[in-house]
Structure formats: C-alpha cells, structure tokens
PDB file of C-alpha atoms in Angstrom:
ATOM      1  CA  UNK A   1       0.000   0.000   0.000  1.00  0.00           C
ATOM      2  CA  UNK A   2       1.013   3.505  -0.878  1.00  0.00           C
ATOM      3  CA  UNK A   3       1.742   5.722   2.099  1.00  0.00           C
ATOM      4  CA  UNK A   4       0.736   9.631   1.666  1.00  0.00           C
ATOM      5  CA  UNK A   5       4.127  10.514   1.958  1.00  0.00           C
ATOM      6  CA  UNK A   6       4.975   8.520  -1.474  1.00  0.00           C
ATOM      7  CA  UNK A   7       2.258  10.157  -2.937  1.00  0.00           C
ATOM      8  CA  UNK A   8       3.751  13.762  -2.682  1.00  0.00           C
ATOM      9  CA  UNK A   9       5.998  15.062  -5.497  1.00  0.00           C
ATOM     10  CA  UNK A  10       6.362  19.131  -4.902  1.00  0.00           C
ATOM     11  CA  UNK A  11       9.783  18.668  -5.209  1.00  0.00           C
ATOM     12  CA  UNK A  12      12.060  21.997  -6.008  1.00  0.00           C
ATOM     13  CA  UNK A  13      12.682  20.223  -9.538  1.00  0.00           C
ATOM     14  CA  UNK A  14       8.382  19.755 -10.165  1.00  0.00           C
ATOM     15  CA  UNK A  15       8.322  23.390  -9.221  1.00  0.00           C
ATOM     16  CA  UNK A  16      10.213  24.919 -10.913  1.00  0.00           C
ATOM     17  CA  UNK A  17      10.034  22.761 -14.365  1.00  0.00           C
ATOM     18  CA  UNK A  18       6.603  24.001 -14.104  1.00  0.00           C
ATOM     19  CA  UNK A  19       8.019  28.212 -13.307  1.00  0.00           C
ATOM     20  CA  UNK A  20      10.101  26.990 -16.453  1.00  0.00           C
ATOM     21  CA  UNK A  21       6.917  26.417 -18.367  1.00  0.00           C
ATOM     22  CA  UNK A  22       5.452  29.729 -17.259  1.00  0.00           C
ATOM     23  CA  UNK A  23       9.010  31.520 -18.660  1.00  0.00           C
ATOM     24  CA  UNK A  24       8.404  29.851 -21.833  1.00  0.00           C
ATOM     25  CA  UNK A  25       5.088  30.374 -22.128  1.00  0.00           C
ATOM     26  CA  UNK A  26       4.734  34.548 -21.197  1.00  0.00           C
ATOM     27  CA  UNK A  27       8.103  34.318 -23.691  1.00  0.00           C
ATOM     28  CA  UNK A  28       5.957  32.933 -26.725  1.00  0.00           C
ATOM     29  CA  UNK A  29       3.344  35.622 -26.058  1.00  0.00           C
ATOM     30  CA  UNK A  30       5.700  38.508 -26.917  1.00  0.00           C
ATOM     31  CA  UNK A  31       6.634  36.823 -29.631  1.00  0.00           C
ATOM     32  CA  UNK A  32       6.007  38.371 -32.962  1.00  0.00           C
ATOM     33  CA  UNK A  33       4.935  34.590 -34.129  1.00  0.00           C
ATOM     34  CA  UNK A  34       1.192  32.674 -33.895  1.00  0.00           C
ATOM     35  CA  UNK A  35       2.473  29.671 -31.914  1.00  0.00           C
ATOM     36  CA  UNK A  36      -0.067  28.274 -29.667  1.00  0.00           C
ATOM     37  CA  UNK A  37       0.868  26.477 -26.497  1.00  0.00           C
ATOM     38  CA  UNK A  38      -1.057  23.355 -24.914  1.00  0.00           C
ATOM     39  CA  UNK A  39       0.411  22.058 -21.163  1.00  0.00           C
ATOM     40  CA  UNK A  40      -0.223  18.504 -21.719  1.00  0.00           C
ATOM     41  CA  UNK A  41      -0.991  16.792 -18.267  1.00  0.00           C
ATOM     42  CA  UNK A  42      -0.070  13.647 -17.246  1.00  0.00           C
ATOM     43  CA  UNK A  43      -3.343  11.964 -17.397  1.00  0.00           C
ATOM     44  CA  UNK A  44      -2.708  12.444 -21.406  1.00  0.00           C
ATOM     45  CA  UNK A  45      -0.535   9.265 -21.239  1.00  0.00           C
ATOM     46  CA  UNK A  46       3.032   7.801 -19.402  1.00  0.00           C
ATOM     47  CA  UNK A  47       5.880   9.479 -20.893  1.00  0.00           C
ATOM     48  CA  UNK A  48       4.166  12.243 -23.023  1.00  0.00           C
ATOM     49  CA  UNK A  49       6.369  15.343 -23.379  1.00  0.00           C
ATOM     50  CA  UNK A  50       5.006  18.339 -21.082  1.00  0.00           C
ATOM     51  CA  UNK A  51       4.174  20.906 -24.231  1.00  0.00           C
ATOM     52  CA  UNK A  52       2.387  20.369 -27.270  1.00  0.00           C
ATOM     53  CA  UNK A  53       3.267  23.520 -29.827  1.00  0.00           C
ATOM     54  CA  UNK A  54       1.192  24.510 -32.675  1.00  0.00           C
ATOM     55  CA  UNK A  55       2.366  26.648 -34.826  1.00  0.00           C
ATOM     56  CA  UNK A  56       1.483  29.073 -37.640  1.00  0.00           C
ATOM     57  CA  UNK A  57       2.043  27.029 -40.643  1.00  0.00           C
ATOM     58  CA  UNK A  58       0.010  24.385 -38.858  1.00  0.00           C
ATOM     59  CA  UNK A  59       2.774  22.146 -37.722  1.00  0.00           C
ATOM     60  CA  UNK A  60       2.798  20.139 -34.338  1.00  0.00           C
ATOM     61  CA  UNK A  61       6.051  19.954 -31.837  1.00  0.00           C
ATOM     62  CA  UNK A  62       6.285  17.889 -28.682  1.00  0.00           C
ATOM     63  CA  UNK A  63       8.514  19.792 -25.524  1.00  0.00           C
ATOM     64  CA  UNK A  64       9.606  17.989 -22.753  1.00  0.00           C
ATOM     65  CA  UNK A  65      10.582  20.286 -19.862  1.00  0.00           C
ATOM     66  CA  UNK A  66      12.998  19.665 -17.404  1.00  0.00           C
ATOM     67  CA  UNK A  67      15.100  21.734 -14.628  1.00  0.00           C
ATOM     68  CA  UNK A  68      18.073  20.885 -13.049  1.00  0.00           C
ATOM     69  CA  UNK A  69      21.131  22.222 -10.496  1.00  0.00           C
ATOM     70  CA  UNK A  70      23.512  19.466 -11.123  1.00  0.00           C
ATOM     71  CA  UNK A  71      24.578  17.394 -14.269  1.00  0.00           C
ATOM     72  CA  UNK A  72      22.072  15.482 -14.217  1.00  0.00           C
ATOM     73  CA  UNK A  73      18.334  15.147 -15.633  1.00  0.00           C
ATOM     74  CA  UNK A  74      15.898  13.002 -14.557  1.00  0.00           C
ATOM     75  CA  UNK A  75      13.518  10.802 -16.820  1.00  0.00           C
ATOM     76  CA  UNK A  76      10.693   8.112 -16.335  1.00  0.00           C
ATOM     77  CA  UNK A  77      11.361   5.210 -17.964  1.00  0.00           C
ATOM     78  CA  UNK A  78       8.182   6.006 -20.036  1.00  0.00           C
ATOM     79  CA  UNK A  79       9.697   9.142 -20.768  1.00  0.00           C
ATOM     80  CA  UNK A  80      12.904   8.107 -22.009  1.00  0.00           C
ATOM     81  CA  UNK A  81      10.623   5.145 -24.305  1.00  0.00           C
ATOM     82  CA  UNK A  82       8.160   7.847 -25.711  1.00  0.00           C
ATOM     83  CA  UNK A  83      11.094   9.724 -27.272  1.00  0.00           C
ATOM     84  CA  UNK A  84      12.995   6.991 -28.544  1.00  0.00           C
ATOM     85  CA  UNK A  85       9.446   5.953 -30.407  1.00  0.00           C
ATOM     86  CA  UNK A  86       9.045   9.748 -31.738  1.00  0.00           C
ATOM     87  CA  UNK A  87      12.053  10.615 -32.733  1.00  0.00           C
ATOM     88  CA  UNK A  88      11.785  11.281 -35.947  1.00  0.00           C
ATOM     89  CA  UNK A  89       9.399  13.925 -35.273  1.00  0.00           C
ATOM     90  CA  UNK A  90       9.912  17.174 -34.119  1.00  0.00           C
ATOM     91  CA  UNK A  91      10.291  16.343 -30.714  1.00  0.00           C
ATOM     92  CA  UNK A  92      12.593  18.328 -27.897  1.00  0.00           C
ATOM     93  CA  UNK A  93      13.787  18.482 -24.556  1.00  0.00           C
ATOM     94  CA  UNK A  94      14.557  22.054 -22.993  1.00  0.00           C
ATOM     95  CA  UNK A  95      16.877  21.458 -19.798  1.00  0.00           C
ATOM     96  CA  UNK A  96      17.016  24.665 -17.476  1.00  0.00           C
ATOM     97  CA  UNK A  97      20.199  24.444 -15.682  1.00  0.00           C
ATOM     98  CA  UNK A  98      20.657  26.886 -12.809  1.00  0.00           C
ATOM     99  CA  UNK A  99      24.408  27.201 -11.996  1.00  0.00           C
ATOM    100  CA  UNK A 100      25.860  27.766  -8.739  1.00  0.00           C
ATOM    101  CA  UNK A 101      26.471  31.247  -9.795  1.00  0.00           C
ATOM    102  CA  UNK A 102      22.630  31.476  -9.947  1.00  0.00           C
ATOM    103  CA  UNK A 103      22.817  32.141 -13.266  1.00  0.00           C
ATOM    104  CA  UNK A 104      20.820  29.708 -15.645  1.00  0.00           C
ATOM    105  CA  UNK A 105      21.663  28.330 -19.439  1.00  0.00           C
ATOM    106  CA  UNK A 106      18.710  26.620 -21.238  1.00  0.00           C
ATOM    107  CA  UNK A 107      19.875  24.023 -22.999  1.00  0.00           C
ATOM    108  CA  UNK A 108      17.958  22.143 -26.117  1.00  0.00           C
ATOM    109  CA  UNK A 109      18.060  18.430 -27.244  1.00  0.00           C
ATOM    110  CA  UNK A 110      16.753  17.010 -30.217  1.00  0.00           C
ATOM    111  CA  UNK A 111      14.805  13.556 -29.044  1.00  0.00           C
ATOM    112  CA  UNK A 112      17.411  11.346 -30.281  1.00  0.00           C
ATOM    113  CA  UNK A 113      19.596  12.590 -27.492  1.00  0.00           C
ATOM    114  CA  UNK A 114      17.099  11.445 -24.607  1.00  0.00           C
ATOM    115  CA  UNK A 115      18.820   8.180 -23.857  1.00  0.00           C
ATOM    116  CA  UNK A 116      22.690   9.540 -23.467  1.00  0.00           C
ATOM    117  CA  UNK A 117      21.086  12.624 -21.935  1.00  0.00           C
ATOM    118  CA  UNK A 118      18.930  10.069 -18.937  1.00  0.00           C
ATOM    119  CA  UNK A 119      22.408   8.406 -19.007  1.00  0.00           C
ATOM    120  CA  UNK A 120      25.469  10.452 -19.036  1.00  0.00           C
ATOM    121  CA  UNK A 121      24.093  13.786 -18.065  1.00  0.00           C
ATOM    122  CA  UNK A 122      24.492  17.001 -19.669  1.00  0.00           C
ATOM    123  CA  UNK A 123      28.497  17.144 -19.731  1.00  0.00           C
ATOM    124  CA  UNK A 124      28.660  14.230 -21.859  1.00  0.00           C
ATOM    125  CA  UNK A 125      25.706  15.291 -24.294  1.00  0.00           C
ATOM    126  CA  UNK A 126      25.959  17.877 -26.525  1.00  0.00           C
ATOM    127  CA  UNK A 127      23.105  20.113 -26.900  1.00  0.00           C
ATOM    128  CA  UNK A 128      22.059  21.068 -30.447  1.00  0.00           C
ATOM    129  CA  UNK A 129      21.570  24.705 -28.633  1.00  0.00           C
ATOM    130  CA  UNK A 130      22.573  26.335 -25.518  1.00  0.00           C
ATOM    131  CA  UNK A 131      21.232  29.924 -24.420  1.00  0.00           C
ATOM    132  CA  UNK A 132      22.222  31.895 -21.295  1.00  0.00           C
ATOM    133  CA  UNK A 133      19.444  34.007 -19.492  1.00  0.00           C
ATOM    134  CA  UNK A 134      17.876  35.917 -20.655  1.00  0.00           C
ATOM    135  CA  UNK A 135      16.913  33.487 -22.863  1.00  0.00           C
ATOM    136  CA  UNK A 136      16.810  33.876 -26.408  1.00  0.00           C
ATOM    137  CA  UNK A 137      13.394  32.384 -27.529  1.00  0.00           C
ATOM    138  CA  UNK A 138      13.115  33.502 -30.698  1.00  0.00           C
ATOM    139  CA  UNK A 139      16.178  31.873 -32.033  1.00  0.00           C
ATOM    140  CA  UNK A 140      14.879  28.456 -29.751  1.00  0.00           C
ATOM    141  CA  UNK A 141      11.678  28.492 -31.330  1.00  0.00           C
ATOM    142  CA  UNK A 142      13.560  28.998 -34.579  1.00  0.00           C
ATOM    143  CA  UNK A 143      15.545  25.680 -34.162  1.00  0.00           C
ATOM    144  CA  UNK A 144      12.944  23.576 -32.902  1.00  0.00           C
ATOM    145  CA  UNK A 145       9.839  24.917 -34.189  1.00  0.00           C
ATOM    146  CA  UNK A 146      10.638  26.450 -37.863  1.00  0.00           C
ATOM    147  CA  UNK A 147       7.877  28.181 -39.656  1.00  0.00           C
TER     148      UNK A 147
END
C-alpha cells in the first residue's frame, strides 16, 4: 500500500520545471509569431512530453521540460521510451540548468539525445543549442519549431 508521503511530489525540480513552463510560455506571447501552447498533463498518457506547440504554418512539436542544479536530468522510464518511439518527429527536450552562480543556461536536445542525456548527463551530451538568461526564444523556437 502507498503511504501519503509517497504520494507527494512538490519537489524543487516539479516546481520549478513548471516556473520553467510559465518563462516559456509569457516568452511565446511577446513573440512576434502565432504559436499556440497546450500544457499537456499527465493523465494524457506515461511518458508524453510536457508541451504540445502549434504553430502558424500548422505544424505540431512535442517539448519535454525539465530543470536541473547538477549534471544530471531526470527521466521516467516512459519518458525516455516515448522519445525513442518519436524521434523522428519534431520532438525536444529544454533542460534549465541553474548554476551555482545562480545564473541559468537553457539548454535544447533534439529527441534522439534522450537516452545519453537520462544516461550520461548534460556534460557528456551535446546540446544542439545552448542559451544563457535571458533566454533567447526567438532563435529556440527557430531551431525547434521552424515556420
């Protein structure tokens, strides 16, 4: 049986991947493009990315959103599965890292990189994008969702 205590997850990390979401999201409204944003929850099913982006040629892009203070980033096993199946799409993970200086970089994966990513941690995985705060969305969005 489940105790109450194993059903909590407010952890900083849940916090503040979802403070993340809320950057990215007031970010895409000053935006001078027609991107729509849809939190997916997880009821939607195991391992679905946190962000479904429309955007204005009518195109669909999956975002997983993660934060972290060390090197390394945390995934579900269903997680790390539902990327290797969608890989060919347009499918990303945006890692914000906050450094000791407090300073944070947000760093962008294409799907493919999910597995070394759960494994080896961000050192050893090379991001296909790295921006320093403030973040430069316009040139993320450009990257991973072209118009």
């Amino acid at each position: 049986m489940l105790t109450q205590k194993k059903l909590k997850q407010p952890t900083i990390a849940r916090r503040s991947e979802n403070g993340f979401y809320q950057q990215f999201k007031t970010a895409v409204k000053k935006l001078d493009r027609k991107i729509k944003l849809t939190r997916l929850e997880c009821w939607v099913g195991a391992g679905t990315p946190d962000v479904l982006v429309y955007d204005e040629v009518g195109a669909f892009h999956f975002i997983e959103l993660k934060f972290t203070e060390t090197n390394k980033v945390h995934f579900e096993p269903s997680q790390v599965s539902w990327h290797a199946r969608h890989q060919d799409g347009s499918v990303w993970v945006f890692v914000k890292q906050r450094k000791k200086d407090g300073t944070s970089d947000c760093l962008v994966y294409p799907a493919e990189s999910v597995i070394d990513l759960a494994t080896d941690g961000i050192k050893e995985t090379k991001p296909a994008l790295v921006c320093s705060e403030p973040f430069d969305w316009d040139k993320i969005l450009q990257l991973t969702c072209p118009s």
